[in-house]
Short mmCIF file of C-alpha atoms and ligand atoms in Angstrom, two decimals:
data_model
loop_
_atom_site.label_atom_id
_atom_site.label_comp_id
_atom_site.label_asym_id
_atom_site.label_seq_id
_atom_site.Cartn_x
_atom_site.Cartn_y
_atom_site.Cartn_z
CA UNK E 1 -28.84 27.41 43.15
CA UNK E 2 -29.56 30.93 42.00
CA UNK E 3 -27.03 33.66 41.46
CA UNK E 4 -23.82 31.67 41.05
CA UNK E 5 -21.20 33.83 39.40
CA UNK E 6 -17.47 33.35 39.03
CA UNK E 7 -15.50 36.55 38.71
CA UNK E 8 -12.59 35.91 36.37
CA UNK E 9 -10.73 39.18 36.79
CA UNK E 10 -13.71 41.20 35.64
CA UNK E 11 -15.09 38.65 33.21
CA UNK E 12 -18.17 37.21 34.88
CA UNK E 13 -19.19 33.61 34.24
CA UNK E 14 -22.86 33.08 35.11
CA UNK E 15 -22.77 29.51 36.28
CA UNK E 16 -26.43 28.69 36.81
CA UNK E 17 -27.98 29.95 33.59
CA UNK E 18 -26.86 27.15 31.33
CA UNK E 19 -24.14 24.50 31.50
CA UNK E 20 -20.72 25.93 30.83
CA UNK E 21 -18.44 24.17 28.38
CA UNK E 22 -14.73 24.31 29.27
CA UNK E 23 -12.69 23.46 26.17
CA UNK E 24 -9.48 21.50 26.81
CA UNK E 25 -6.28 22.77 25.23
CA UNK E 26 -3.31 20.55 26.04
CA UNK E 27 -0.03 22.10 24.92
CA UNK E 28 1.77 18.82 25.59
CA UNK E 29 3.47 16.06 23.62
CA UNK E 30 2.03 13.29 25.80
CA UNK E 31 -1.59 13.96 26.88
CA UNK E 32 -3.59 10.76 26.70
CA UNK E 33 -5.92 11.76 23.88
CA UNK E 34 -4.54 14.81 22.09
CA UNK E 35 -0.85 14.77 23.01
CA UNK E 36 1.25 16.43 20.31
CA UNK E 37 -1.70 17.90 18.42
CA UNK E 38 -1.22 21.46 19.70
CA UNK E 39 2.45 21.72 20.72
CA UNK E 40 3.03 24.52 18.28
CA UNK E 41 1.74 27.87 19.61
CA UNK E 42 -0.05 28.78 16.38
CA UNK E 43 -1.81 25.40 16.25
CA UNK E 44 -2.83 25.69 19.91
CA UNK E 45 -4.20 29.21 19.46
CA UNK E 46 -6.11 28.16 16.34
CA UNK E 47 -7.65 25.23 18.23
CA UNK E 48 -8.57 27.51 21.13
CA UNK E 49 -10.33 29.96 18.84
CA UNK E 50 -12.06 27.09 17.06
CA UNK E 51 -13.41 25.82 20.38
CA UNK E 52 -14.71 29.29 21.23
CA UNK E 53 -16.46 29.45 17.83
CA UNK E 54 -17.96 26.02 18.61
CA UNK E 55 -19.50 27.30 21.84
CA UNK E 56 -16.85 26.99 24.57
CA UNK E 57 -17.55 29.34 27.49
CA UNK E 58 -14.00 29.07 28.82
CA UNK E 59 -10.75 27.33 27.87
CA UNK E 60 -8.46 25.25 30.09
CA UNK E 61 -4.83 25.44 28.96
CA UNK E 62 -2.33 22.90 30.31
CA UNK E 63 1.37 22.28 29.72
CA UNK E 64 1.66 19.05 31.69
CA UNK E 65 -0.09 15.72 31.20
CA UNK E 66 -1.62 14.20 34.33
CA UNK E 67 -2.47 10.89 32.65
CA UNK E 68 -1.99 7.80 34.84
CA UNK E 69 1.69 7.01 35.27
CA UNK E 70 2.95 10.46 34.25
CA UNK E 71 5.79 12.25 36.06
CA UNK E 72 5.52 15.91 37.02
CA UNK E 73 7.05 18.42 34.63
CA UNK E 74 9.32 21.29 35.79
CA UNK E 75 7.70 24.72 35.99
CA UNK E 76 9.93 26.39 33.40
CA UNK E 77 8.96 23.87 30.73
CA UNK E 78 5.24 24.22 31.56
CA UNK E 79 5.58 28.01 31.34
CA UNK E 80 7.46 27.79 28.05
CA UNK E 81 4.56 25.80 26.59
CA UNK E 82 1.54 27.67 27.94
CA UNK E 83 2.54 31.33 28.32
CA UNK E 84 2.67 32.27 24.61
CA UNK E 85 -0.60 30.43 23.96
CA UNK E 86 -2.36 32.21 26.84
CA UNK E 87 -0.87 35.56 25.89
CA UNK E 88 -2.14 35.30 22.33
CA UNK E 89 -5.53 33.84 23.22
CA UNK E 90 -6.11 36.55 25.83
CA UNK E 91 -5.81 39.12 23.07
CA UNK E 92 -7.89 37.24 20.52
CA UNK E 93 -10.84 36.03 22.56
CA UNK E 94 -13.04 37.31 25.37
CA UNK E 95 -13.68 33.97 27.08
CA UNK E 96 -11.94 33.40 30.41
CA UNK E 97 -8.79 31.27 30.27
CA UNK E 98 -7.93 28.73 32.93
CA UNK E 99 -4.47 27.37 33.70
CA UNK E 100 -4.30 23.64 34.49
CA UNK E 101 -1.35 23.29 36.86
CA UNK E 102 -0.42 22.36 40.42
CA UNK E 103 2.56 24.73 40.58
CA UNK E 104 2.26 28.33 41.79
CA UNK E 105 5.07 29.63 39.58
CA UNK E 106 3.28 28.26 36.51
CA UNK E 107 -0.03 29.71 37.69
CA UNK E 108 1.60 33.08 38.34
CA UNK E 109 3.16 33.21 34.87
CA UNK E 110 -0.14 32.12 33.35
CA UNK E 111 -2.06 34.83 35.21
CA UNK E 112 0.50 37.38 33.99
CA UNK E 113 -0.06 36.13 30.44
CA UNK E 114 -3.84 36.54 30.67
CA UNK E 115 -5.31 33.52 32.47
CA UNK E 116 -8.01 34.28 35.04
CA UNK E 117 -8.86 30.88 36.57
CA UNK E 118 -6.64 28.31 38.34
CA UNK E 119 -7.49 24.65 37.75
CA UNK E 120 -5.48 22.71 40.32
CA UNK E 121 -5.85 18.91 40.17
CA UNK E 122 -4.07 18.70 43.53
CA UNK E 123 -6.72 20.94 45.16
CA UNK E 124 -4.05 23.29 46.60
CA UNK E 125 -1.99 20.43 48.09
CA UNK E 126 0.81 20.41 45.50
CA UNK E 127 2.43 23.76 46.30
CA UNK E 128 2.05 25.76 49.52
CA UNK E 129 2.24 29.03 47.56
CA UNK E 130 -0.76 28.23 45.37
CA UNK E 131 -3.51 29.19 47.85
CA UNK E 132 -1.93 32.58 48.75
CA UNK E 133 -1.44 33.29 45.05
CA UNK E 134 -5.08 32.50 44.26
CA UNK E 135 -6.25 34.64 47.18
CA UNK E 136 -4.09 37.57 46.19
CA UNK E 137 -5.00 37.35 42.49
CA UNK E 138 -8.70 37.05 43.32
CA UNK E 139 -9.34 34.37 40.69
CA UNK E 140 -11.66 31.33 40.76
CA UNK E 141 -10.03 28.04 41.75
CA UNK E 142 -11.07 24.53 40.70
CA UNK E 143 -10.46 22.06 43.54
CA UNK E 144 -10.26 18.51 42.21
CA UNK E 145 -10.19 15.21 44.08
CA UNK E 146 -7.31 12.87 43.35
CA UNK E 147 -6.14 9.83 45.32
CA UNK E 148 -2.33 9.84 45.37
CA UNK E 149 -0.44 11.39 42.46
CA UNK E 150 -0.74 10.81 38.72
CA UNK E 151 2.30 8.49 38.85
CA UNK E 152 0.67 6.02 41.26
CA UNK E 153 -3.03 6.92 41.34
CA UNK E 154 -4.33 4.00 39.27
CA UNK E 155 -2.41 1.39 41.28
CA UNK E 156 -5.25 -0.31 43.14
CA UNK E 157 -7.29 2.70 44.37
CA UNK E 158 -9.48 1.79 47.35
CA UNK E 159 -12.34 3.52 49.16
CA UNK E 160 -14.93 2.34 51.68
CA UNK E 161 -17.49 4.78 50.27
CA UNK E 162 -16.10 6.66 47.29
CA UNK E 163 -18.95 9.17 47.06
CA UNK E 164 -18.81 10.13 50.73
CA UNK E 165 -15.00 10.24 50.83
CA UNK E 166 -14.68 12.42 47.74
CA UNK E 167 -17.34 14.78 49.09
CA UNK E 168 -15.61 15.01 52.49
CA UNK E 169 -12.26 15.68 50.81
CA UNK E 170 -13.73 18.51 48.74
CA UNK E 171 -15.42 20.02 51.80
CA UNK E 172 -12.08 19.99 53.64
CA UNK E 173 -10.29 21.57 50.66
CA UNK E 174 -12.97 24.28 50.46
CA UNK E 175 -12.40 25.10 54.13
CA UNK E 176 -8.65 25.18 53.50
CA UNK E 177 -9.03 27.52 50.54
CA UNK E 178 -11.36 29.82 52.44
CA UNK E 179 -8.97 29.95 55.39
CA UNK E 180 -6.23 30.99 52.95
CA UNK E 181 -8.36 33.86 51.72
CA UNK E 182 -10.05 32.49 48.60
CA UNK E 183 -13.73 33.37 48.95
CA UNK E 184 -16.23 30.53 48.76
CA UNK E 185 -17.92 32.30 45.84
CA UNK E 186 -14.74 31.75 43.77
CA UNK E 187 -14.47 28.00 44.41
CA UNK E 188 -15.46 25.18 42.05
CA UNK E 189 -15.37 21.49 43.05
CA UNK E 190 -14.61 18.47 40.88
CA UNK E 191 -14.74 14.75 41.86
CA UNK E 192 -11.77 14.04 39.57
CA UNK E 193 -13.05 11.41 37.18
CA UNK E 194 -10.19 8.98 36.43
CA UNK E 195 -7.85 10.28 39.13
CA UNK E 196 -7.27 7.33 41.47
CA UNK E 197 -10.55 5.59 40.67
CA UNK E 198 -11.61 2.21 39.31
CA UNK E 199 -14.33 1.93 36.68
CA UNK E 200 -16.89 1.35 39.44
CA UNK E 201 -15.68 4.39 41.41
CA UNK E 202 -16.04 6.62 38.34
CA UNK E 203 -19.53 5.33 37.60
CA UNK E 204 -20.64 5.75 41.22
CA UNK E 205 -19.34 9.32 41.29
CA UNK E 206 -21.20 10.16 38.08
CA UNK E 207 -24.33 8.50 39.44
CA UNK E 208 -24.13 10.63 42.60
CA UNK E 209 -23.24 14.11 41.36
CA UNK E 210 -26.23 15.43 43.34
CA UNK E 211 -24.33 14.72 46.55
CA UNK E 212 -21.80 17.42 45.62
CA UNK E 213 -24.40 20.12 44.98
CA UNK E 214 -24.98 20.69 48.69
CA UNK E 215 -21.36 21.86 49.05
CA UNK E 216 -22.76 25.14 47.74
CA UNK E 217 -20.28 25.72 44.91
CA UNK E 218 -20.42 25.04 41.18
CA UNK E 219 -19.54 21.46 40.22
CA UNK E 220 -17.15 20.69 37.35
CA UNK E 221 -17.05 17.24 35.73
CA UNK E 222 -14.28 16.04 33.42
CA UNK E 223 -15.22 12.71 31.79
CA UNK E 224 -13.90 13.57 28.33
CA UNK E 225 -12.59 10.58 26.34
CA UNK E 226 -11.37 8.92 29.55
CA UNK E 227 -10.46 5.26 30.04
CA UNK E 228 -13.64 4.42 31.98
CA UNK E 229 -15.63 5.13 28.80
CA UNK E 230 -13.27 2.91 26.83
CA UNK E 231 -13.84 0.13 29.36
CA UNK E 232 -17.63 0.33 29.31
CA UNK E 233 -17.88 0.57 25.52
CA UNK E 234 -14.78 -1.45 24.60
CA UNK E 235 -13.34 1.46 22.62
CA UNK E 236 -9.55 1.54 22.65
CA UNK E 237 -8.85 4.90 20.99
CA UNK E 238 -9.62 7.98 23.12
CA UNK E 239 -10.71 9.95 20.04
CA UNK E 240 -13.40 7.30 19.40
CA UNK E 241 -15.00 7.91 22.82
CA UNK E 242 -17.01 10.98 21.81
CA UNK E 243 -20.45 9.39 22.05
CA UNK E 244 -19.64 7.84 25.41
CA UNK E 245 -18.45 11.25 26.56
CA UNK E 246 -21.71 12.80 25.36
CA UNK E 247 -23.70 10.30 27.42
CA UNK E 248 -21.65 11.13 30.52
CA UNK E 249 -22.01 14.86 29.90
CA UNK E 250 -25.79 14.53 29.51
CA UNK E 251 -26.12 12.55 32.72
CA UNK E 252 -23.91 15.05 34.56
CA UNK E 253 -25.93 18.05 33.38
CA UNK E 254 -29.21 16.31 34.19
CA UNK E 255 -27.86 15.78 37.71
CA UNK E 256 -26.95 19.45 38.08
CA UNK E 257 -23.29 19.74 37.04
CA UNK E 258 -22.38 23.30 36.10
CA UNK E 259 -19.13 23.07 34.10
CA UNK E 260 -18.12 20.30 31.69
CA UNK E 261 -14.43 19.97 30.82
CA UNK E 262 -14.30 18.46 27.33
CA UNK E 263 -12.21 18.03 24.19
CA UNK E 264 -15.11 17.78 21.70
CA UNK E 265 -16.71 21.15 22.23
CA UNK E 266 -19.16 21.18 19.34
CA UNK E 267 -20.68 17.82 20.27
CA UNK E 268 -20.71 18.46 24.02
CA UNK E 269 -22.29 21.90 23.62
CA UNK E 270 -25.27 20.12 22.06
CA UNK E 271 -25.31 17.23 24.54
CA UNK E 272 -25.16 19.62 27.49
CA UNK E 273 -27.78 22.02 26.12
CA UNK E 274 -30.15 19.15 25.36
CA UNK E 275 -29.78 17.70 28.84
CA UNK E 276 -30.26 21.16 30.35
CA UNK E 277 -33.49 21.59 28.35
CA UNK E 278 -34.79 18.35 29.83
CA UNK E 279 -33.72 19.47 33.32
CA UNK E 280 -35.34 22.91 32.96
CA UNK E 281 -38.12 22.71 30.30
CA UNK E 282 -39.49 26.15 31.17
CA UNK E 283 -36.15 27.82 30.38
CA UNK E 284 -35.87 25.94 27.10
CA UNK E 285 -39.35 26.95 25.95
CA UNK E 286 -39.10 30.59 27.02
CA UNK E 287 -39.20 32.73 23.90
N1 LIG J 1 -8.71 15.82 33.77
C1 LIG J 1 -7.50 15.93 33.18
C2 LIG J 1 -6.71 17.09 33.38
N2 LIG J 1 -7.14 18.10 34.15
N3 LIG J 1 -8.80 19.04 35.54
C3 LIG J 1 -9.99 18.96 36.15
N4 LIG J 1 -10.43 19.94 36.95
N5 LIG J 1 -10.80 17.84 36.01
C4 LIG J 1 -10.43 16.78 35.24
O1 LIG J 1 -11.20 15.79 35.15
C5 LIG J 1 -9.17 16.84 34.58
C6 LIG J 1 -8.36 18.01 34.75
C7 LIG J 1 -7.01 14.84 32.30
O2 LIG J 1 -7.46 14.99 30.98
P1 LIG J 1 -6.58 15.62 29.79
O3 LIG J 1 -6.21 17.04 30.10
O4 LIG J 1 -7.31 15.42 28.53
O5 LIG J 1 -5.30 14.70 29.71
P2 LIG J 1 -3.80 14.85 30.19
O6 LIG J 1 -3.80 14.99 31.68
O7 LIG J 1 -3.15 13.57 29.72
O8 LIG J 1 -3.22 16.08 29.53
#
């Protein structure tokens, strides 16, 4: 898959040279693993810069938790949380900043503050103004699969063939985005690990990442510290799921995933680079 590039308002992310690490920055009181850690703007900015120093290629800033059972948060409160963090980070680091939201008014304020990627876990279904905004702003868009909404998504999710259904959904969302004016070259797809999936669904999706590569866009995977790892390893605390996350990241990179959305940047930089070296030995040994 040669020549993949995302144009983040002039900052170019080369997607096929090495795996890209997207550092997670949740400016929320209630995110499932780091809620409350970075509510203060200064603490959030410091964490963002730390992740960049640890090897993050881009940062994903969110003001709303989408953990199972969560309610949606009004736009003005999301903006109040993320805008000052984005504004400051945009002036203190060169890496592209992504806004994790389903609301166009939040995305618009974030773009004004310096974000240059939209990460929409509703895949442009949550707000009819989101696709036109993305098209007009010319920024990359992450389209993620989710069954239902965060409030109800983990209540008995069912599929006949989870891999095929998630792939078909993402193909349909790509067509929708393109019809709205977002070029295919600016789209990223994501199977949405943990969003309306049982343990088996998550494992099957990670086992079959290759099936998404033929969609012809970069693939983003977000396994970081999630409950499926806790279930497999019997680890209750999300912050204790780092090694399980590293295993999932390595498998995803070996299968061809391009972007890894993670909390533990330092560890996942190494896991991803090691897996990439095994996938492409000639690149790793080039002097
Ligand atoms: N996962 C979460 C949030 N946003 N976006 C994409 N594209 N893919 C993901 O897998 C994904 C995402 C949930 O993780 P986190 O941000 O750590 O938690 P919370 O939603 O509780 O803030």
